Amino acid sequence: MLDIRLFREHPEMVKAGFQKMGTDPGLVDRVRHLDERIRTLKLEAETRKATLNAESKAMGRSLSPEERETRRAALRALGDEISTLDAQRAELEKELQDILWIVPNLPDERVPVGQGEESNVVVRSFGEPRTFEFAPRPHWEVGERLGILDIERGIKISGSRFYVLRGAGAALQRALITFMLDLHITQHGYTEVYPPFLVKEQCLWGTGQLPKFADNQYHDAEEDYWLVPTAEVPVTNLHRDEILDATQLPLHYVAYTPCFRREKMSAGRDVRGIKRGHQFDKVELVKLCTPETSDAELETLTHNAEAVCRALELPYRVVLVCTGEKGDFNAIQYDIEVYAPASKGEEGGEWLEVSSCSNFRDFQARRANIRYRPAPGAKPEFVHTLNGSGLALPRVMIAILENYQNPDGSVTIPSVLRPYMHNQTVITA
RNA sequence: GGAGAGAUGGCUGAGUGGUCGAAAGCGGCUGCCUGCUAAGCAGUUGUAGUCCGAUUAAGGGCUACCCCGGGUUCGAAUCCCGGUCUCUCCGCCA
C-alpha cells in the first residue's frame, strides 16, 4: 500500500510510477478527489460531534426536566445529521481503500521500463551452460527412468500438476532443503523459522496476495484457513501489528515450507514435468530492516540466494526484472535463473526462475502494520520488507537432473549434497 | 465435541449509563538528593487524525480509540445483539 500522503503531496510522481507499471494514472486523481471529500466530511462530522458531546455533557448537569425534553429533540436531530455524514464518508472510504489495496508500488529508478522478457537486464551470470556429447534428456525422462520421479501416479492420486518423488529423488530433495537451510543459517546468519502452513486471511492482505490474487490461493472455507502460497506470507506476518525496536533490526529469517498455488492464471502452461505444480517446496529468505539499509539488504539477499546455485555448480544468471514482468508490489526485483539444458524437451533448454529477490520497501509493512522505533521515544516508522527464494526446490531438482545427467542415464550428485545423502555420489536405476 | 470464565493504557489491575482517556501500583522519563549505584522525595508519562499557531516549533482546541462490528440512548469502557480471540475443566485424538 502506498502512503496516502504521496498522492496528496507528490501526485505527479505517483502518476509517473503508475504509467511505468501499466496502471491507469487517472486513479491518482480519483484517489485525491476521494481523499478530499472524505476529509471534508470528516471535518463536518467532527464539528457536530464536538457540539453534541458538549451539550450532552451539559445535560448530565442541568436538571430542569422540561428543558431537557426540548433539548433532547434538537440533539437527536444533530445526531442524525452526524450519522448521515458518517455513512457518506464510510462509503467513500471503502471506495478509496479498495483502490489503495490493489494499486502497485512505485518502481525504483533502476527498474527497466518495458512490457516483456526482452526488457529485462542480465546483471551478472555464473558458469556456462554445459555442452553435451550426447542428447540430454528432459528431467521427466531422467527421473522416470531412474524410478525417482513418478508423474503418472501423482496424477492418479491427486491430479494434474502433482507428482511423486521416491527413493533417491525424495532423498535428493530433502538433502537440498537441509543443505540450503544450513548454508543460510551457518554462512549467512539467518534465523531458521518453522511457521504454520495455514494462515488467517489477514496475513494474505498483509503481504499482498489479497485481494488481487485471490484466484491463486487455496482456501478452506469451513475453517477459514488459507494455505500459504509462499513462506513469505507467514514469516513476514510474524511481526504484523508490532512496533520493533531499532536495535532488533535487521531481522533475517529463513524458512522451509511447502507452497500451494492454484495456478489458474497459468492454466495449460508448463504442464510437462515438475516445473509448475500446485504444491512445491521452497526455502525462503525474509528480511525486515530500516529504510536506510534495504537497498544494501536486497543485494546481500540476492547474493545469499545465488550462493546456493554456486555451491551446486549450476550455471545461472541474475536478471533485473522490468516493470511489466516484475511483481506489482515490490519496488525492485532480481530473478535468479538457472539453466536447464533439456527442460523444453525437443526444443532444448531454458533459463528457469528459481528465485525472485525483492525489496518491497514500506509497501507490505504499511499493509501489515509492521513498524519500528528509530530511537527511544521517537515516532514509529514502517520497516522495509524483503524476500527471495533460496531456492525453489522443483526447479533446482530439474536443473540437477538435467545438468548432472550421464550418458548411461544416471545422475551424479552435486558434491555439496553428498554428506546429506550418506555420501552417495551417483543416482542409478 | 460438551461446560464454563474472560478480553481495559508498556505491564498488573479498578471501574456497571454523564465531570472516565480512564483510579491505584509497577515500569519509563525529568528534577532534587547522593562520591557512584541503589533507596528516597517531587513532577511527568498512551496512540492516531485534524484544526489553530509562523508551512514542517513550543503550546493549545477538537475527534476517535477500554478485543472487533452493529444497536439502544441526548450521552456507552459500562446496557443489548453478532463475531473473533484467550484461558480452565471434561471427552476424543497424532
Short mmCIF file of C-alpha atoms (C1' of nucleotides) in Angstrom, two decimals:
data_model
loop_
_atom_site.label_atom_id
_atom_site.label_comp_id
_atom_site.label_asym_id
_atom_site.label_seq_id
_atom_site.Cartn_x
_atom_site.Cartn_y
_atom_site.Cartn_z
CA MET A 1 0.00 0.00 0.00
CA LEU A 2 1.23 3.46 -0.83
CA ASP A 3 1.14 6.28 1.68
CA ILE A 4 -1.91 8.44 1.00
CA ARG A 5 0.35 11.43 1.56
CA LEU A 6 2.23 10.58 -1.63
CA PHE A 7 -0.99 11.15 -3.53
CA ARG A 8 -1.57 14.46 -1.78
CA GLU A 9 1.93 15.82 -1.94
CA HIS A 10 3.54 14.23 -5.00
CA PRO A 11 0.75 13.30 -7.40
CA GLU A 12 2.94 13.67 -10.47
CA MET A 13 5.49 11.27 -9.07
CA VAL A 14 2.80 8.69 -8.36
CA LYS A 15 1.33 9.13 -11.83
CA ALA A 16 4.73 8.60 -13.42
CA GLY A 17 5.17 5.40 -11.41
CA PHE A 18 1.73 4.13 -12.38
CA GLN A 19 2.45 4.91 -16.01
CA LYS A 20 5.56 2.73 -15.87
CA MET A 21 3.66 -0.08 -14.19
CA GLY A 22 0.88 0.00 -16.74
CA THR A 23 -1.64 1.26 -14.19
CA ASP A 24 -4.11 3.99 -15.12
CA PRO A 25 -2.62 7.27 -13.85
CA GLY A 26 -6.18 8.59 -13.68
CA LEU A 27 -6.51 6.63 -10.45
CA VAL A 28 -4.31 9.22 -8.80
CA ASP A 29 -6.87 11.95 -9.43
CA ARG A 30 -9.64 9.64 -8.31
CA VAL A 31 -7.80 8.96 -5.05
CA ARG A 32 -7.14 12.64 -4.47
CA HIS A 33 -10.77 13.52 -5.05
CA LEU A 34 -12.00 10.82 -2.68
CA ASP A 35 -9.43 11.83 -0.09
CA GLU A 36 -10.55 15.44 -0.20
CA ARG A 37 -14.22 14.58 0.07
CA ILE A 38 -13.51 12.27 2.98
CA ARG A 39 -11.57 14.92 4.81
CA THR A 40 -14.29 17.48 4.31
CA LEU A 41 -17.00 15.12 5.52
CA LYS A 42 -14.90 14.15 8.47
CA LEU A 43 -14.35 17.74 9.50
CA GLU A 44 -18.06 18.48 9.20
CA ALA A 45 -18.98 15.48 11.30
CA GLU A 46 -16.36 16.24 13.91
CA THR A 47 -17.56 19.80 14.33
CA ARG A 48 -21.05 18.49 15.01
CA LYS A 49 -19.74 15.81 17.32
CA ALA A 50 -17.95 18.42 19.38
CA THR A 51 -21.26 20.27 19.84
CA LEU A 52 -23.16 17.10 20.60
CA ASN A 53 -20.62 15.96 23.17
CA ALA A 54 -20.58 19.32 24.91
CA GLU A 55 -24.36 19.55 25.00
CA SER A 56 -24.75 16.00 26.21
CA LYS A 57 -22.34 16.68 29.00
CA ALA A 58 -24.25 19.79 29.98
CA MET A 59 -27.40 17.77 30.05
CA GLY A 60 -25.95 15.50 32.66
CA ARG A 61 -25.62 18.50 34.93
CA SER A 62 -28.67 20.70 34.25
CA LEU A 63 -31.70 19.15 35.86
CA SER A 64 -34.61 21.19 34.55
CA PRO A 65 -36.85 18.38 33.24
CA GLU A 66 -38.91 20.13 30.57
CA GLU A 67 -35.90 21.91 29.13
CA ARG A 68 -34.32 18.51 28.86
CA GLU A 69 -37.12 17.31 26.63
CA THR A 70 -36.77 20.16 24.15
CA ARG A 71 -33.02 19.83 24.03
CA ARG A 72 -33.27 16.12 23.57
CA ALA A 73 -35.13 16.54 20.30
CA ALA A 74 -32.58 19.03 18.99
CA LEU A 75 -29.71 16.79 19.92
CA ARG A 76 -31.38 13.83 18.36
CA ALA A 77 -31.59 15.74 15.07
CA LEU A 78 -27.93 16.64 15.36
CA GLY A 79 -27.13 13.00 15.96
CA ASP A 80 -28.98 12.01 12.83
CA GLU A 81 -27.04 14.56 10.84
CA ILE A 82 -23.81 13.07 12.10
CA SER A 83 -24.95 9.58 11.16
CA THR A 84 -25.70 10.72 7.63
CA LEU A 85 -22.30 12.36 7.27
CA ASP A 86 -20.54 9.30 8.67
CA ALA A 87 -22.41 6.98 6.35
CA GLN A 88 -21.46 9.06 3.34
CA ARG A 89 -17.87 9.07 4.44
CA ALA A 90 -17.78 5.33 5.09
CA GLU A 91 -18.91 4.71 1.54
CA LEU A 92 -16.16 6.89 0.09
CA GLU A 93 -13.59 5.41 2.44
CA LYS A 94 -14.44 1.96 1.21
CA GLU A 95 -14.02 3.05 -2.37
CA LEU A 96 -10.69 4.64 -1.53
CA GLN A 97 -9.45 1.62 0.39
CA ASP A 98 -10.44 -0.72 -2.44
CA ILE A 99 -8.24 1.29 -4.78
CA LEU A 100 -5.33 1.53 -2.35
CA TRP A 101 -5.31 -2.24 -1.80
CA ILE A 102 -4.68 -3.00 -5.46
CA VAL A 103 -2.56 -0.09 -6.62
CA PRO A 104 1.06 -1.08 -7.42
CA ASN A 105 4.21 0.07 -5.70
CA LEU A 106 6.30 2.76 -7.36
CA PRO A 107 9.19 1.15 -9.21
CA ASP A 108 12.76 2.03 -8.32
CA GLU A 109 14.53 4.24 -10.89
CA ARG A 110 16.83 1.35 -11.74
CA VAL A 111 13.98 -0.89 -12.91
CA PRO A 112 13.96 -1.06 -16.72
CA VAL A 113 10.66 0.02 -18.23
CA GLY A 114 9.13 -2.47 -20.63
CA GLN A 115 6.44 -5.00 -21.27
CA GLY A 116 8.11 -8.37 -21.56
CA GLU A 117 11.16 -10.52 -21.05
CA GLU A 118 13.13 -8.65 -23.72
CA SER A 119 13.22 -5.61 -21.43
CA ASN A 120 14.84 -7.49 -18.56
CA VAL A 121 18.51 -6.83 -17.99
CA VAL A 122 21.01 -9.55 -17.16
CA VAL A 123 23.19 -8.05 -14.45
CA ARG A 124 25.61 -10.95 -13.95
CA SER A 125 25.99 -14.61 -14.65
CA PHE A 126 27.94 -17.59 -13.41
CA GLY A 127 29.12 -20.68 -15.25
CA GLU A 128 28.46 -21.74 -18.79
CA PRO A 129 25.69 -23.99 -19.99
CA ARG A 130 27.27 -27.43 -20.25
CA THR A 131 27.94 -28.85 -23.67
CA PHE A 132 26.77 -32.42 -24.02
CA GLU A 133 28.45 -35.13 -26.04
CA PHE A 134 25.04 -36.81 -26.14
CA ALA A 135 21.46 -35.59 -26.40
CA PRO A 136 20.44 -34.55 -22.89
CA ARG A 137 17.08 -35.83 -21.76
CA PRO A 138 14.46 -33.64 -20.11
CA HIS A 139 14.17 -34.14 -16.36
CA TRP A 140 10.92 -36.06 -16.52
CA GLU A 141 12.62 -38.69 -18.63
CA VAL A 142 15.73 -38.77 -16.48
CA GLY A 143 13.64 -39.04 -13.34
CA GLU A 144 11.22 -41.64 -14.60
CA ARG A 145 13.98 -43.86 -16.00
CA LEU A 146 15.71 -43.82 -12.62
CA GLY A 147 12.47 -44.55 -10.83
CA ILE A 148 12.83 -41.46 -8.66
CA LEU A 149 10.06 -39.38 -10.24
CA ASP A 150 6.56 -40.75 -10.75
CA ILE A 151 4.37 -38.27 -12.54
CA GLU A 152 1.74 -40.78 -13.59
CA ARG A 153 0.94 -41.82 -10.05
CA GLY A 154 0.96 -38.21 -8.87
CA ILE A 155 -1.80 -37.60 -11.36
CA LYS A 156 -3.60 -40.74 -10.26
CA ILE A 157 -3.76 -39.81 -6.62
CA SER A 158 -4.08 -36.02 -6.86
CA GLY A 159 -4.48 -34.92 -10.46
CA SER A 160 -2.59 -32.86 -12.95
CA ARG A 161 0.29 -30.74 -11.65
CA PHE A 162 1.10 -33.27 -8.94
CA TYR A 163 3.94 -35.79 -8.87
CA VAL A 164 5.59 -38.26 -6.56
CA LEU A 165 9.26 -38.40 -5.65
CA ARG A 166 10.58 -41.73 -4.48
CA GLY A 167 13.82 -43.23 -3.28
CA ALA A 168 16.82 -41.11 -4.18
CA GLY A 169 14.50 -38.49 -5.71
CA ALA A 170 12.81 -37.83 -2.40
CA ALA A 171 16.17 -38.02 -0.64
CA LEU A 172 17.72 -35.57 -3.07
CA GLN A 173 15.02 -33.01 -2.42
CA ARG A 174 15.32 -33.47 1.32
CA ALA A 175 19.11 -33.12 1.06
CA LEU A 176 18.68 -29.89 -0.87
CA ILE A 177 16.34 -28.46 1.71
CA THR A 178 18.65 -29.25 4.58
CA PHE A 179 21.70 -28.06 2.68
CA MET A 180 20.08 -24.73 1.83
CA LEU A 181 18.88 -24.16 5.39
CA ASP A 182 22.30 -24.99 6.80
CA LEU A 183 24.02 -22.70 4.31
CA HIS A 184 21.83 -19.71 5.13
CA ILE A 185 21.91 -20.35 8.86
CA THR A 186 25.63 -21.01 9.29
CA GLN A 187 27.18 -18.99 6.45
CA HIS A 188 24.75 -16.12 6.02
CA GLY A 189 23.48 -15.59 9.54
CA TYR A 190 19.75 -16.19 9.05
CA THR A 191 17.48 -17.42 11.81
CA GLU A 192 15.51 -20.54 10.99
CA VAL A 193 11.76 -20.34 11.34
CA TYR A 194 9.18 -23.08 11.08
CA PRO A 195 5.82 -21.34 10.54
CA PRO A 196 2.29 -22.64 10.16
CA PHE A 197 1.33 -23.60 6.62
CA LEU A 198 -2.25 -22.48 7.20
CA VAL A 199 -2.83 -18.82 7.95
CA LYS A 200 -5.60 -16.35 8.55
CA GLU A 201 -6.92 -14.28 5.69
CA GLN A 202 -5.43 -11.13 7.18
CA CYS A 203 -1.92 -12.41 6.53
CA LEU A 204 -2.56 -12.56 2.80
CA TRP A 205 -3.74 -8.96 2.80
CA GLY A 206 -0.61 -8.04 4.68
CA THR A 207 1.82 -9.35 2.08
CA GLY A 208 -0.37 -8.50 -0.92
CA GLN A 209 -1.78 -11.81 -2.19
CA LEU A 210 -5.24 -10.50 -1.38
CA PRO A 211 -7.35 -9.07 -2.76
CA LYS A 212 -5.68 -9.07 -6.16
CA PHE A 213 -4.53 -12.68 -6.38
CA ALA A 214 -7.36 -14.44 -4.60
CA ASP A 215 -7.67 -16.73 -7.63
CA ASN A 216 -4.33 -18.33 -6.91
CA GLN A 217 -4.94 -19.19 -3.25
CA TYR A 218 -6.25 -22.37 -1.70
CA HIS A 219 -8.77 -21.65 0.98
CA ASP A 220 -10.58 -23.87 3.44
CA ALA A 221 -13.99 -22.24 3.58
CA GLU A 222 -15.18 -24.19 6.59
CA GLU A 223 -12.43 -23.14 8.96
CA ASP A 224 -11.44 -20.04 7.01
CA TYR A 225 -7.80 -21.07 6.78
CA TRP A 226 -5.62 -20.23 3.82
CA LEU A 227 -2.80 -22.45 2.60
CA VAL A 228 0.40 -20.48 2.29
CA PRO A 229 1.45 -19.78 -1.32
CA THR A 230 4.95 -19.00 -0.05
CA ALA A 231 6.72 -18.74 3.30
CA GLU A 232 6.87 -15.00 2.67
CA VAL A 233 3.30 -14.86 3.95
CA PRO A 234 3.63 -16.38 7.43
CA VAL A 235 7.17 -15.15 8.02
CA THR A 236 6.64 -11.52 7.06
CA ASN A 237 3.43 -11.55 9.11
CA LEU A 238 5.29 -12.74 12.18
CA HIS A 239 5.67 -9.11 13.13
CA ARG A 240 2.30 -7.85 11.98
CA ASP A 241 0.93 -5.10 14.25
CA GLU A 242 4.20 -4.84 16.09
CA ILE A 243 6.50 -1.96 16.88
CA LEU A 244 10.03 -3.29 16.78
CA ASP A 245 12.98 -1.78 18.50
CA ALA A 246 15.56 -0.32 16.13
CA THR A 247 18.21 -2.43 17.82
CA GLN A 248 16.37 -5.61 16.77
CA LEU A 249 16.80 -4.74 13.11
CA PRO A 250 17.67 -6.10 10.68
CA LEU A 251 15.83 -9.38 11.10
CA HIS A 252 16.96 -12.15 8.78
CA TYR A 253 14.76 -15.22 8.58
CA VAL A 254 15.00 -18.41 6.59
CA ALA A 255 12.08 -20.82 6.44
CA TYR A 256 11.36 -24.05 4.69
CA THR A 257 7.72 -24.56 3.75
CA PRO A 258 5.64 -26.23 1.12
CA CYS A 259 3.79 -23.76 -1.10
CA PHE A 260 0.31 -24.17 -2.50
CA ARG A 261 -0.93 -22.44 -5.62
CA ARG A 262 -3.98 -22.95 -7.75
CA GLU A 263 -2.23 -21.73 -10.92
CA LYS A 264 -5.47 -20.74 -12.54
CA MET A 265 -3.74 -17.93 -14.38
CA SER A 266 -1.27 -20.29 -15.98
CA ALA A 267 -3.76 -22.97 -16.98
CA GLY A 268 -2.21 -25.12 -19.68
CA ARG A 269 1.25 -23.62 -19.26
CA ASP A 270 4.27 -25.58 -18.08
CA VAL A 271 2.22 -28.72 -17.56
CA ARG A 272 5.06 -31.01 -18.56
CA GLY A 273 7.38 -32.21 -15.82
CA ILE A 274 7.67 -30.68 -12.37
CA LYS A 275 8.26 -27.06 -13.27
CA ARG A 276 4.93 -25.74 -12.08
CA GLY A 277 2.88 -27.69 -9.54
CA HIS A 278 0.04 -26.98 -7.16
CA GLN A 279 2.34 -27.97 -4.32
CA PHE A 280 6.05 -27.39 -4.16
CA ASP A 281 8.74 -26.90 -1.57
CA LYS A 282 10.75 -23.80 -1.07
CA VAL A 283 13.37 -22.37 1.23
CA GLU A 284 12.61 -18.69 1.62
CA LEU A 285 14.64 -15.75 2.85
CA VAL A 286 12.79 -12.88 4.52
CA LYS A 287 14.23 -9.67 5.86
CA LEU A 288 12.85 -6.79 7.89
CA CYS A 289 15.06 -3.75 8.14
CA THR A 290 15.21 0.02 8.36
CA PRO A 291 14.66 2.14 5.23
CA GLU A 292 18.30 3.19 5.17
CA THR A 293 19.59 -0.33 4.71
CA SER A 294 17.03 -2.01 2.47
CA ASP A 295 18.85 -1.38 -0.80
CA ALA A 296 22.00 -2.99 0.56
CA GLU A 297 19.96 -5.78 2.16
CA LEU A 298 18.49 -6.67 -1.22
CA GLU A 299 21.97 -7.04 -2.69
CA THR A 300 23.13 -9.38 0.06
CA LEU A 301 19.89 -11.33 -0.01
CA THR A 302 20.31 -11.90 -3.73
CA HIS A 303 23.91 -12.96 -3.27
CA ASN A 304 22.87 -15.31 -0.48
CA ALA A 305 20.37 -16.98 -2.78
CA GLU A 306 22.91 -17.16 -5.59
CA ALA A 307 25.34 -18.86 -3.25
CA VAL A 308 23.13 -21.95 -3.44
CA CYS A 309 23.49 -22.10 -7.23
CA ARG A 310 27.23 -21.62 -6.95
CA ALA A 311 27.60 -24.33 -4.37
CA LEU A 312 25.61 -26.67 -6.58
CA GLU A 313 27.70 -25.56 -9.56
CA LEU A 314 24.66 -24.78 -11.64
CA PRO A 315 25.02 -22.19 -14.37
CA TYR A 316 22.83 -19.22 -13.55
CA ARG A 317 22.22 -15.59 -14.30
CA VAL A 318 20.78 -12.71 -12.32
CA VAL A 319 18.18 -10.62 -14.08
CA LEU A 320 16.89 -7.18 -13.17
CA VAL A 321 13.23 -7.60 -13.99
CA CYS A 322 11.42 -4.93 -15.98
CA THR A 323 8.26 -3.10 -14.92
CA GLY A 324 5.96 -5.29 -16.99
CA GLU A 325 7.26 -8.60 -15.62
CA LYS A 326 8.06 -7.89 -12.01
CA GLY A 327 5.67 -8.23 -9.11
CA ASP A 328 3.31 -5.29 -8.76
CA PHE A 329 4.05 -4.67 -5.12
CA ASN A 330 7.82 -4.69 -4.94
CA ALA A 331 9.92 -1.68 -5.87
CA ILE A 332 12.67 -3.71 -7.48
CA GLN A 333 13.15 -7.38 -8.25
CA TYR A 334 16.08 -9.58 -9.24
CA ASP A 335 15.33 -13.00 -10.64
CA ILE A 336 17.85 -15.79 -10.39
CA GLU A 337 17.59 -18.19 -13.30
CA VAL A 338 19.37 -21.50 -13.60
CA TYR A 339 19.97 -23.16 -16.91
CA ALA A 340 18.16 -26.42 -17.61
CA PRO A 341 19.52 -27.83 -20.88
CA ALA A 342 16.58 -30.05 -21.84
CA SER A 343 13.64 -28.61 -19.96
CA LYS A 344 11.70 -27.84 -23.08
CA GLY A 345 12.03 -31.37 -24.42
CA GLU A 346 12.56 -31.32 -28.20
CA GLU A 347 13.04 -27.56 -28.15
CA GLY A 348 16.09 -27.72 -25.89
CA GLY A 349 17.00 -25.77 -22.80
CA GLU A 350 15.72 -22.75 -20.93
CA TRP A 351 16.51 -20.47 -18.05
CA LEU A 352 14.38 -21.42 -15.07
CA GLU A 353 13.42 -18.89 -12.44
CA VAL A 354 14.48 -20.35 -9.11
CA SER A 355 14.21 -17.18 -7.07
CA SER A 356 12.74 -13.70 -7.14
CA CYS A 357 14.51 -11.38 -4.74
CA SER A 358 12.50 -8.27 -3.99
CA ASN A 359 12.58 -5.13 -1.94
CA PHE A 360 9.05 -4.05 -1.05
CA ARG A 361 10.26 -1.02 0.88
CA ASP A 362 7.39 0.03 3.20
CA PHE A 363 4.63 -1.29 0.93
CA GLN A 364 3.96 -4.54 2.79
CA ALA A 365 4.84 -3.04 6.16
CA ARG A 366 2.09 -0.49 5.69
CA ARG A 367 -0.39 -3.24 4.83
CA ALA A 368 0.69 -5.46 7.69
CA ASN A 369 1.37 -2.55 10.06
CA ILE A 370 4.93 -3.51 10.90
CA ARG A 371 6.79 -0.60 12.43
CA TYR A 372 9.93 0.16 14.36
CA ARG A 373 11.02 2.95 16.65
CA PRO A 374 14.10 4.65 15.13
CA ALA A 375 15.20 5.90 18.55
CA PRO A 376 13.82 5.57 22.06
CA GLY A 377 10.80 7.85 22.34
CA ALA A 378 10.72 8.61 18.61
CA LYS A 379 7.64 8.12 16.46
CA PRO A 380 7.29 4.65 14.95
CA GLU A 381 8.11 4.28 11.25
CA PHE A 382 7.29 1.47 8.87
CA VAL A 383 10.03 -1.08 8.35
CA HIS A 384 11.16 -2.21 4.94
CA THR A 385 10.50 -5.83 3.96
CA LEU A 386 12.35 -8.02 1.51
CA ASN A 387 12.20 -11.59 0.44
CA GLY A 388 13.52 -14.06 -2.05
CA SER A 389 13.65 -17.79 -2.53
CA GLY A 390 16.77 -19.51 -1.54
CA LEU A 391 15.69 -21.54 -3.52
CA ALA A 392 12.57 -23.14 -5.01
CA LEU A 393 13.06 -26.89 -4.94
CA PRO A 394 11.42 -28.32 -8.08
CA ARG A 395 13.35 -26.14 -10.46
CA VAL A 396 16.63 -26.82 -8.72
CA MET A 397 15.76 -30.51 -9.00
CA ILE A 398 15.15 -30.03 -12.71
CA ALA A 399 18.49 -28.29 -13.13
CA ILE A 400 20.33 -31.02 -11.25
CA LEU A 401 18.68 -33.89 -13.08
CA GLU A 402 19.36 -32.30 -16.44
CA ASN A 403 22.81 -30.80 -15.85
CA TYR A 404 24.23 -33.72 -13.90
CA GLN A 405 22.89 -36.50 -16.11
CA ASN A 406 25.32 -39.00 -17.57
CA PRO A 407 25.18 -40.85 -20.92
CA ASP A 408 24.10 -44.06 -19.15
CA GLY A 409 21.07 -42.29 -17.66
CA SER A 410 22.50 -41.98 -14.18
CA VAL A 411 22.75 -38.65 -12.35
CA THR A 412 25.82 -37.52 -10.45
CA ILE A 413 25.02 -35.99 -7.09
CA PRO A 414 26.50 -32.48 -6.61
CA SER A 415 29.37 -32.83 -4.17
CA VAL A 416 27.95 -30.46 -1.54
CA LEU A 417 24.87 -32.66 -1.24
CA ARG A 418 26.68 -35.95 -0.76
CA PRO A 419 27.12 -35.53 3.01
CA TYR A 420 23.35 -35.17 3.17
CA MET A 421 22.86 -38.38 1.18
CA HIS A 422 25.05 -40.83 3.06
CA ASN A 423 27.93 -39.95 0.74
CA GLN A 424 26.15 -41.37 -2.26
CA THR A 425 27.84 -39.98 -5.40
CA VAL A 426 25.54 -41.04 -8.18
CA ILE A 427 21.91 -41.99 -8.63
CA THR A 428 21.49 -45.10 -10.72
CA ALA A 429 18.46 -47.07 -11.78
"C1'" G B 1 -17.38 -32.21 20.61
"C1'" G B 2 -19.60 -30.65 25.91
"C1'" A B 3 -19.40 -26.99 30.12
"C1'" G B 4 -17.64 -22.51 31.99
"C1'" A B 5 -14.55 -17.85 32.56
"C1'" G B 6 -12.57 -13.74 30.41
"C1'" A B 7 -10.61 -9.62 26.81
"C1'" U B 8 -9.35 -2.15 29.96
"C1'" G B 9 -3.13 2.10 28.71
"C1'" G B 10 4.21 -0.69 28.23
"C1'" C B 11 2.66 -4.35 32.44
"C1'" U B 12 -0.63 -5.66 36.81
"C1'" G B 13 -5.42 -4.25 37.79
"C1'" A B 14 -10.02 -0.84 39.39
"C1'" G B 15 -14.18 0.85 37.02
"C1'" U B 16 -21.95 -1.49 35.61
"C1'" G B 17 -25.13 5.00 31.95
"C1'" G B 18 -22.85 11.56 32.43
"C1'" U B 19 -17.40 15.55 35.30
"C1'" C B 20 -13.80 8.43 32.67
"C1'" G B 21 -8.81 8.89 28.13
"C1'" A B 22 -9.95 6.10 32.22
"C1'" A B 23 -8.18 5.01 39.80
"C1'" A B 24 -4.04 2.63 42.01
"C1'" G B 25 0.52 0.12 41.67
"C1'" C B 26 4.69 -1.29 38.63
"C1'" G B 27 7.75 0.27 34.68
"C1'" G B 28 9.63 4.69 31.76
"C1'" C B 29 11.21 9.88 31.69
"C1'" U B 30 12.71 14.68 34.32
"C1'" G B 31 14.45 17.12 38.64
"C1'" C B 32 16.21 17.00 43.82
"C1'" C B 33 19.32 14.22 46.94
"C1'" U B 34 23.96 11.09 46.69
"C1'" G B 35 31.45 10.45 45.81
"C1'" C B 36 28.96 6.45 42.32
"C1'" U B 37 24.89 2.99 42.27
"C1'" A B 38 20.61 1.71 44.91
"C1'" A B 39 16.92 3.69 48.01
"C1'" G B 40 14.02 8.12 48.97
"C1'" C B 41 11.26 12.68 47.56
"C1'" A B 42 8.67 15.78 43.73
"C1'" G B 43 6.84 16.12 38.95
"C1'" U B 44 5.76 13.78 34.43
"C1'" U B 45 4.31 9.71 31.19
"C1'" G B 46 -0.97 6.23 25.61
"C1'" U B 47 -1.93 6.22 20.15
"C1'" A B 48 -3.85 8.22 15.67
"C1'" G B 49 -6.23 12.03 12.92
"C1'" U B 50 -7.45 17.04 12.40
"C1'" C B 51 -7.70 22.41 13.29
"C1'" C B 52 -5.28 26.91 15.35
"C1'" G B 53 -0.23 28.52 15.87
"C1'" A B 54 4.81 31.23 11.53
"C1'" U B 55 4.43 25.96 6.17
"C1'" U B 56 7.50 21.16 8.97
"C1'" A B 57 8.30 24.96 16.82
"C1'" A B 58 6.67 25.40 21.80
"C1'" G B 59 1.81 25.18 23.07
"C1'" G B 60 -3.39 24.70 22.69
"C1'" G B 61 -8.53 23.09 20.75
"C1'" C B 62 -11.41 19.18 18.74
"C1'" U B 63 -12.44 13.97 17.08
"C1'" A B 64 -11.67 8.76 17.51
"C1'" C B 65 -9.78 4.55 20.20
"C1'" C B 66 -11.21 0.50 27.05
"C1'" C B 67 -10.90 -7.06 21.56
"C1'" C B 68 -13.86 -6.29 16.58
"C1'" G B 69 -18.67 -4.94 14.18
"C1'" G B 70 -23.65 -3.37 14.79
"C1'" G B 71 -27.70 -1.44 18.13
"C1'" U B 72 -30.27 1.33 22.31
"C1'" U B 73 -29.60 6.49 24.32
"C1'" C B 74 -29.26 13.50 24.38
"C1'" G B 75 -24.93 10.69 26.34
"C1'" A B 76 -21.79 3.87 26.38
"C1'" A B 77 -15.47 1.13 28.90
"C1'" U B 78 -20.29 0.46 31.38
"C1'" C B 79 -26.73 -1.84 28.59
"C1'" C B 80 -28.36 -5.20 24.10
"C1'" C B 81 -27.13 -8.31 19.59
"C1'" G B 82 -23.46 -10.67 16.41
"C1'" G B 83 -18.36 -12.07 15.80
"C1'" U B 84 -13.12 -13.00 17.00
"C1'" C B 85 -9.55 -14.49 20.31
"C1'" U B 86 -7.60 -16.38 25.02
"C1'" C B 87 -7.93 -19.44 29.30
"C1'" U B 88 -9.95 -23.60 32.55
"C1'" C B 89 -12.38 -28.40 33.10
"C1'" C B 90 -14.39 -32.92 30.65
"C1'" G B 91 -14.35 -36.09 26.23
"C1'" C B 92 -11.69 -37.61 21.76
"C1'" C B 93 -7.05 -37.86 19.22
"C1'" A B 94 -1.22 -37.77 16.27
#
